[in-house]
mmCIF file of C-alpha atoms and ligand atoms in Angstrom:
data_model
loop_
_atom_site.group_PDB
_atom_site.id
_atom_site.type_symbol
_atom_site.label_atom_id
_atom_site.label_comp_id
_atom_site.label_asym_id
_atom_site.label_seq_id
_atom_site.Cartn_x
_atom_site.Cartn_y
_atom_site.Cartn_z
ATOM 1 C CA MET W 2 6.270 -11.562 -14.392
ATOM 2 C CA THR W 3 5.785 -12.187 -10.688
ATOM 3 C CA ARG W 4 8.921 -12.567 -8.586
ATOM 4 C CA ILE W 5 8.605 -13.940 -5.064
ATOM 5 C CA ARG W 6 11.224 -13.000 -2.503
ATOM 6 C CA VAL W 7 11.210 -14.732 0.856
ATOM 7 C CA HIS W 8 13.248 -13.218 3.673
ATOM 8 C CA ALA W 9 13.928 -14.582 7.144
ATOM 9 C CA ASP W 10 11.783 -11.906 8.791
ATOM 10 C CA ALA W 11 9.870 -8.693 8.191
ATOM 11 C CA ALA W 12 12.770 -6.473 9.321
ATOM 12 C CA ARG W 13 15.169 -7.922 6.755
ATOM 13 C CA ALA W 14 12.533 -7.880 4.023
ATOM 14 C CA SER W 15 11.705 -4.248 4.758
ATOM 15 C CA ALA W 16 15.370 -3.213 4.799
ATOM 16 C CA ALA W 17 15.871 -4.846 1.391
ATOM 17 C CA VAL W 18 12.855 -3.045 -0.103
ATOM 18 C CA ALA W 19 14.028 0.251 1.430
ATOM 19 C CA ARG W 20 17.429 -0.188 -0.247
ATOM 20 C CA GLU W 21 15.733 -0.926 -3.582
ATOM 21 C CA LEU W 22 13.632 2.224 -3.258
ATOM 22 C CA ALA W 23 16.713 4.306 -2.403
ATOM 23 C CA ALA W 24 18.434 2.910 -5.513
ATOM 24 C CA ALA W 25 15.376 3.712 -7.647
ATOM 25 C CA LEU W 26 15.404 7.282 -6.267
ATOM 26 C CA ALA W 27 19.090 7.584 -7.122
ATOM 27 C CA ARG W 28 18.307 6.594 -10.730
ATOM 28 C CA LYS W 29 15.255 8.878 -10.962
ATOM 29 C CA ARG W 30 14.998 11.667 -8.394
ATOM 30 C CA ALA W 31 11.448 12.583 -9.463
ATOM 31 C CA LEU W 32 10.195 9.054 -8.724
ATOM 32 C CA VAL W 33 6.420 8.683 -8.304
ATOM 33 C CA LEU W 34 5.494 6.304 -5.499
ATOM 34 C CA ALA W 35 2.170 4.942 -4.327
ATOM 35 C CA LEU W 36 2.083 3.999 -0.655
ATOM 36 C CA PRO W 37 -0.059 1.936 1.722
ATOM 37 C CA THR W 38 -0.943 2.289 5.374
ATOM 38 C CA GLY W 39 -1.406 -0.607 7.820
ATOM 39 C CA ARG W 40 0.959 -2.394 10.165
ATOM 40 C CA THR W 41 2.880 -4.096 7.360
ATOM 41 C CA PRO W 42 4.742 -1.069 5.913
ATOM 42 C CA ILE W 43 5.803 0.382 9.286
ATOM 43 C CA PRO W 44 9.252 -1.322 9.300
ATOM 44 C CA LEU W 45 9.760 -0.247 5.676
ATOM 45 C CA TYR W 46 8.975 3.363 6.598
ATOM 46 C CA GLU W 47 11.379 3.145 9.547
ATOM 47 C CA ALA W 48 14.110 1.814 7.249
ATOM 48 C CA LEU W 49 13.470 4.623 4.740
ATOM 49 C CA GLY W 50 13.719 7.171 7.566
ATOM 50 C CA ASP W 51 17.088 5.686 8.579
ATOM 51 C CA LEU W 52 18.408 5.768 5.000
ATOM 52 C CA CYS W 53 17.298 9.369 4.618
ATOM 53 C CA ARG W 54 18.904 10.442 7.899
ATOM 54 C CA ARG W 55 22.195 8.892 6.798
ATOM 55 C CA GLY W 56 21.993 10.718 3.464
ATOM 56 C CA ASP W 57 21.452 7.466 1.541
ATOM 57 C CA ALA W 58 17.992 8.309 0.184
ATOM 58 C CA ASP W 59 16.810 11.577 -1.348
ATOM 59 C CA PHE W 60 13.064 12.217 -1.521
ATOM 60 C CA THR W 61 13.215 15.947 -2.245
ATOM 61 C CA ARG W 62 11.930 15.559 -5.818
ATOM 62 C CA ALA W 63 9.818 12.417 -5.314
ATOM 63 C CA ARG W 64 6.028 12.426 -5.319
ATOM 64 C CA THR W 65 3.775 10.109 -3.343
ATOM 65 C CA PHE W 66 0.128 9.123 -3.682
ATOM 66 C CA ASN W 67 -1.552 7.114 -0.962
ATOM 67 C CA LEU W 68 -3.674 4.158 -1.913
ATOM 68 C CA ASP W 69 -6.694 4.998 0.170
ATOM 69 C CA GLU W 70 -8.302 7.069 2.918
ATOM 70 C CA LEU W 71 -11.244 6.614 5.269
ATOM 71 C CA ILE W 72 -14.365 8.691 4.610
ATOM 72 C CA GLY W 73 -15.481 11.098 7.314
ATOM 73 C CA VAL W 74 -12.107 11.350 9.046
ATOM 74 C CA ALA W 75 -10.428 14.768 8.879
ATOM 75 C CA PRO W 76 -6.830 14.753 7.616
ATOM 76 C CA SER W 77 -5.809 16.320 10.943
ATOM 77 C CA HIS W 78 -7.498 13.539 12.964
ATOM 78 C CA PRO W 79 -4.913 11.132 14.450
ATOM 79 C CA SER W 80 -6.766 8.098 12.989
ATOM 80 C CA SER W 81 -6.692 9.409 9.407
ATOM 81 C CA TYR W 82 -4.378 7.726 6.931
ATOM 82 C CA ARG W 83 -2.889 11.201 6.256
ATOM 83 C CA ALA W 84 -1.918 11.413 9.937
ATOM 84 C CA PHE W 85 -0.539 7.853 9.808
ATOM 85 C CA MET W 86 1.683 8.788 6.858
ATOM 86 C CA ASP W 87 2.863 12.013 8.496
ATOM 87 C CA ARG W 88 3.699 10.118 11.682
ATOM 88 C CA HIS W 89 5.375 7.043 10.208
ATOM 89 C CA LEU W 90 7.013 8.353 7.039
ATOM 90 C CA PHE W 91 6.684 11.949 5.882
ATOM 91 C CA SER W 92 8.062 13.417 9.137
ATOM 92 C CA LYS W 93 11.067 11.044 8.851
ATOM 93 C CA ILE W 94 12.114 11.806 5.252
ATOM 94 C CA ASP W 95 12.994 14.946 3.328
ATOM 95 C CA ILE W 96 9.914 15.072 1.088
ATOM 96 C CA PRO W 97 8.145 18.470 0.824
ATOM 97 C CA ARG W 98 4.571 18.087 2.080
ATOM 98 C CA ARG W 99 3.072 19.478 -1.147
ATOM 99 C CA ARG W 100 4.572 16.505 -2.993
ATOM 100 C CA THR W 101 2.587 14.018 -0.873
ATOM 101 C CA GLN W 102 -1.019 13.344 -1.848
ATOM 102 C CA VAL W 103 -3.566 11.581 0.307
ATOM 103 C CA LEU W 104 -7.227 11.479 -0.731
ATOM 104 C CA ASN W 105 -9.376 13.832 1.317
ATOM 105 C CA GLY W 106 -11.844 11.765 3.344
ATOM 106 C CA LEU W 107 -13.855 14.905 4.115
ATOM 107 C CA ALA W 108 -14.346 15.985 0.500
ATOM 108 C CA ARG W 109 -17.997 16.931 0.033
ATOM 109 C CA ASP W 110 -18.089 15.519 -3.464
ATOM 110 C CA SER W 111 -16.194 12.229 -3.347
ATOM 111 C CA ARG W 112 -16.534 11.651 -7.089
ATOM 112 C CA ARG W 113 -14.787 14.946 -7.802
ATOM 113 C CA GLU W 114 -12.111 14.182 -5.234
ATOM 114 C CA CYS W 115 -11.433 10.802 -6.890
ATOM 115 C CA ALA W 116 -11.281 12.398 -10.354
ATOM 116 C CA ARG W 117 -8.916 15.092 -9.053
ATOM 117 C CA PHE W 118 -6.660 12.404 -7.585
ATOM 118 C CA GLU W 119 -6.546 10.407 -10.835
ATOM 119 C CA ARG W 120 -5.715 13.600 -12.769
ATOM 120 C CA ALA W 121 -2.899 14.396 -10.325
ATOM 121 C CA ILE W 122 -1.433 10.910 -10.854
ATOM 122 C CA GLY W 123 -1.645 11.458 -14.616
ATOM 123 C CA ARG W 124 0.019 14.889 -14.383
ATOM 124 C CA ALA W 125 2.829 13.346 -12.321
ATOM 125 C CA GLY W 126 3.471 10.979 -15.252
ATOM 126 C CA GLY W 127 1.897 7.878 -13.662
ATOM 127 C CA ILE W 128 3.086 5.735 -10.785
ATOM 128 C CA ASP W 129 6.593 4.295 -11.086
ATOM 129 C CA ILE W 130 6.506 2.003 -8.049
ATOM 130 C CA LEU W 131 3.393 1.086 -6.096
ATOM 131 C CA ILE W 132 3.862 -0.521 -2.691
ATOM 132 C CA LEU W 133 1.000 -2.651 -1.422
ATOM 133 C CA GLY W 134 -0.037 -4.384 1.758
ATOM 134 C CA LEU W 135 -2.508 -7.253 1.671
ATOM 135 C CA GLY W 136 -5.755 -7.538 3.604
ATOM 136 C CA ARG W 137 -6.424 -10.932 5.173
ATOM 137 C CA ASN W 138 -9.502 -11.217 2.987
ATOM 138 C CA GLY W 139 -7.462 -10.465 -0.134
ATOM 139 C CA HIS W 140 -8.175 -6.757 -0.421
ATOM 140 C CA ILE W 141 -5.616 -4.375 -1.882
ATOM 141 C CA GLY W 142 -6.076 -0.714 -1.097
ATOM 142 C CA PHE W 143 -9.731 -0.902 -0.126
ATOM 143 C CA ASN W 144 -10.783 -2.987 -3.113
ATOM 144 C CA GLU W 145 -12.832 -5.495 -1.175
ATOM 145 C CA PRO W 146 -13.847 -9.013 -2.241
ATOM 146 C CA GLY W 147 -17.357 -9.286 -3.538
ATOM 147 C CA THR W 148 -17.756 -5.576 -4.299
ATOM 148 C CA ALA W 149 -17.915 -4.336 -7.878
ATOM 149 C CA LEU W 150 -14.247 -3.746 -8.658
ATOM 150 C CA ALA W 151 -13.854 -0.340 -10.262
ATOM 151 C CA ALA W 152 -11.014 0.606 -12.559
ATOM 152 C CA SER W 153 -10.191 3.990 -11.108
ATOM 153 C CA THR W 154 -10.232 5.752 -7.740
ATOM 154 C CA HIS W 155 -13.679 5.433 -6.198
ATOM 155 C CA ARG W 156 -15.786 5.284 -3.045
ATOM 156 C CA VAL W 157 -16.328 1.890 -1.390
ATOM 157 C CA PRO W 158 -18.159 0.371 1.568
ATOM 158 C CA LEU W 159 -15.844 -1.505 3.942
ATOM 159 C CA THR W 160 -16.523 -5.125 4.836
ATOM 160 C CA PRO W 161 -17.092 -5.993 8.508
ATOM 161 C CA ALA W 162 -13.752 -7.884 8.520
ATOM 162 C CA THR W 163 -11.846 -4.843 7.277
ATOM 163 C CA ARG W 164 -13.599 -2.570 9.764
ATOM 164 C CA ARG W 165 -12.571 -4.950 12.542
ATOM 165 C CA ALA W 166 -8.970 -4.948 11.269
ATOM 166 C CA ASN W 167 -8.984 -1.132 11.239
ATOM 167 C CA ALA W 168 -10.362 -0.796 14.768
ATOM 168 C CA VAL W 169 -6.757 -0.834 15.982
ATOM 169 C CA TRP W 170 -6.373 2.719 14.590
ATOM 170 C CA PHE W 171 -9.465 3.829 16.530
ATOM 171 C CA GLY W 172 -8.517 2.790 20.045
ATOM 172 C CA GLY W 173 -9.990 -0.675 19.412
ATOM 173 C CA GLN W 174 -13.513 0.783 19.140
ATOM 174 C CA LEU W 175 -15.277 -0.765 16.163
ATOM 175 C CA ARG W 176 -18.170 1.699 16.250
ATOM 176 C CA ARG W 177 -15.738 4.550 15.558
ATOM 177 C CA VAL W 178 -14.372 2.931 12.385
ATOM 178 C CA PRO W 179 -15.849 4.530 9.256
ATOM 179 C CA ARG W 180 -18.075 2.407 7.015
ATOM 180 C CA GLU W 181 -16.726 3.764 3.770
ATOM 181 C CA ALA W 182 -13.449 4.760 2.173
ATOM 182 C CA LEU W 183 -11.928 6.183 -0.986
ATOM 183 C CA THR W 184 -9.463 3.926 -2.767
ATOM 184 C CA MET W 185 -7.415 3.629 -5.908
ATOM 185 C CA GLY W 186 -9.161 1.163 -8.195
ATOM 186 C CA ILE W 187 -7.756 -2.100 -9.509
ATOM 187 C CA GLY W 188 -7.046 -0.272 -12.782
ATOM 188 C CA THR W 189 -5.130 2.520 -10.975
ATOM 189 C CA ILE W 190 -3.060 -0.160 -9.257
ATOM 190 C CA LEU W 191 -2.407 -2.223 -12.392
ATOM 191 C CA ARG W 192 -1.390 0.908 -14.350
ATOM 192 C CA ALA W 193 1.632 1.379 -12.038
ATOM 193 C CA ARG W 194 4.835 0.475 -13.863
ATOM 194 C CA ARG W 195 6.037 -1.697 -11.008
ATOM 195 C CA ILE W 196 4.232 -3.208 -8.009
ATOM 196 C CA VAL W 197 5.844 -4.420 -4.779
ATOM 197 C CA LEU W 198 3.491 -6.226 -2.376
ATOM 198 C CA LEU W 199 4.557 -6.874 1.213
ATOM 199 C CA ALA W 200 2.953 -9.565 3.378
ATOM 200 C CA PHE W 201 4.306 -10.780 6.686
ATOM 201 C CA GLY W 202 3.244 -13.297 9.317
ATOM 202 C CA ARG W 203 1.354 -16.573 9.419
ATOM 203 C CA PRO W 204 -2.129 -14.986 9.354
ATOM 204 C CA LYS W 205 -1.365 -13.866 5.767
ATOM 205 C CA ALA W 206 -0.096 -17.281 4.557
ATOM 206 C CA ALA W 207 -3.435 -18.594 3.258
ATOM 207 C CA VAL W 208 -4.327 -15.436 1.356
ATOM 208 C CA VAL W 209 -0.787 -15.218 -0.099
ATOM 209 C CA ARG W 210 -1.223 -18.700 -1.508
ATOM 210 C CA ARG W 211 -4.657 -17.940 -2.988
ATOM 211 C CA MET W 212 -3.344 -14.683 -4.483
ATOM 212 C CA LEU W 213 -0.452 -16.419 -6.248
ATOM 213 C CA GLU W 214 -1.755 -19.898 -6.974
ATOM 214 C CA GLY W 215 -5.524 -19.493 -7.257
ATOM 215 C CA PRO W 216 -7.624 -18.107 -10.103
ATOM 216 C CA VAL W 217 -7.884 -14.403 -10.935
ATOM 217 C CA THR W 218 -11.223 -13.508 -9.381
ATOM 218 C CA PRO W 219 -13.037 -10.489 -7.879
ATOM 219 C CA ARG W 220 -13.561 -12.741 -4.857
ATOM 220 C CA LEU W 221 -9.858 -12.106 -4.166
ATOM 221 C CA PRO W 222 -8.918 -8.664 -5.523
ATOM 222 C CA ALA W 223 -5.185 -9.271 -4.936
ATOM 223 C CA SER W 224 -5.321 -12.115 -7.498
ATOM 224 C CA PHE W 225 -5.533 -9.411 -10.205
ATOM 225 C CA LEU W 226 -1.827 -8.787 -9.608
ATOM 226 C CA GLN W 227 -1.226 -11.987 -11.608
ATOM 227 C CA LEU W 228 -2.131 -9.894 -14.673
ATOM 228 C CA HIS W 229 0.645 -7.323 -14.159
ATOM 229 C CA PRO W 230 3.991 -7.701 -15.972
ATOM 230 C CA ASP W 231 6.261 -6.456 -13.162
ATOM 231 C CA VAL W 232 5.270 -7.556 -9.659
ATOM 232 C CA GLU W 233 7.488 -8.407 -6.737
ATOM 233 C CA ILE W 234 5.950 -10.236 -3.775
ATOM 234 C CA VAL W 235 8.047 -9.746 -0.640
ATOM 235 C CA LEU W 236 7.333 -12.222 2.153
ATOM 236 C CA ASP W 237 8.751 -13.453 5.398
ATOM 237 C CA ARG W 238 8.991 -17.212 5.932
ATOM 238 C CA ALA W 239 5.707 -17.367 7.842
ATOM 239 C CA ALA W 240 3.715 -15.662 5.059
ATOM 240 C CA ALA W 241 5.354 -17.942 2.466
ATOM 241 C CA SER W 242 4.787 -21.117 4.483
ATOM 242 C CA ARG W 243 1.699 -22.288 2.559
ATOM 243 C CA LEU W 244 2.996 -21.771 -0.967
ATOM 244 C CA SER W 245 2.973 -25.070 -2.825
ATOM 245 C CA ARG W 246 6.710 -25.142 -3.458
ATOM 246 C CA GLY W 247 7.308 -23.840 0.071
ATOM 247 C CA GLY W 248 8.938 -20.542 0.947
ATOM 248 C CA ALA W 249 12.299 -22.175 1.543
ATOM 249 C CA THR W 250 12.967 -22.799 -2.161
ATOM 250 C CA ARG W 251 12.799 -19.103 -2.977
ATOM 251 C CA ARG W 252 15.839 -17.052 -2.153
ATOM 252 C CA PRO W 253 15.822 -13.465 -1.023
ATOM 253 C CA SER W 254 17.444 -10.941 -3.312
ATOM 254 C CA ALA W 255 19.729 -9.599 -0.625
HETATM 255 C C1 GLP U 318 -5.966 -1.890 5.436
HETATM 256 C C2 GLP U 318 -5.524 -0.971 4.266
HETATM 257 C C3 GLP U 318 -4.723 -1.726 3.242
HETATM 258 C C4 GLP U 318 -3.704 -2.567 3.990
HETATM 259 C C5 GLP U 318 -4.419 -3.694 4.683
HETATM 260 C C6 GLP U 318 -3.525 -4.616 5.516
HETATM 261 O O1 GLP U 318 -7.316 -1.985 5.629
HETATM 262 N N1 GLP U 318 -6.560 -0.239 3.607
HETATM 263 O O2 GLP U 318 -4.121 -0.815 2.321
HETATM 264 O O3 GLP U 318 -2.781 -3.106 3.088
HETATM 265 O O4 GLP U 318 -5.523 -3.234 5.432
HETATM 266 O O5 GLP U 318 -3.228 -4.088 6.768
HETATM 267 P P1 GLP U 318 -2.048 -4.641 7.676
HETATM 268 O O6 GLP U 318 -0.784 -4.252 6.975
HETATM 269 O O7 GLP U 318 -2.199 -3.931 8.986
HETATM 270 O O8 GLP U 318 -2.211 -6.113 7.766
#
């Protein structure tokens, strides 16, 4: 079932999701999370840092797997997704570094790296909660529209639109943005027991509507979430503004 929660703004939405994650961690300390990068989850990561500092969230036994990583960028490079996660989340919570997994964008054999990552998810017992952002073209992770959608973690070319969106992490210089990435596949994502997708702001409103109200199609990878039994879509009013029943009819949980 897909539940849609519309909050007044991204800060309130993120605080509500952070509280839900803290509650899930209290029920199961060894929770397995999958996490995105991008601008969208930054307020969520800030809220999780605050909860942790106040002693209201305990990540010491949790495990995390990141959705994707850019190819050719060293983990130590400030533009890598590993560095993003260290900066915005892992340095703010009490998770041991060895319990955080980000695909290695410098792996010489990307197929082996992807297989290793899938095995690690399996050994961890599978993903309990997978948090997603949403690309403006409907990508989730780096599963891009119009590419062959693979079931498991794999190597993908990035579309020009996604490279432009990622230029912000490379000092605005498009030519420095890698052309390929490693990403969890649609199957990896759909195998998570629970999915929480965050989308904020008016630029996401059209793709949110297509994801929820349009057909399930590889032209819009996020539409595959319609097939999952436990999905929560967390929006602010602007991102919900083009839904056919209108965001206003859907009440936030908190
Ligand atoms: C990036 C990431 C996605 C992310 C998306 C949206 O390219 N690979 O995982 O969800 O784009 O980014 P933003 O949250 O900045 O809009």
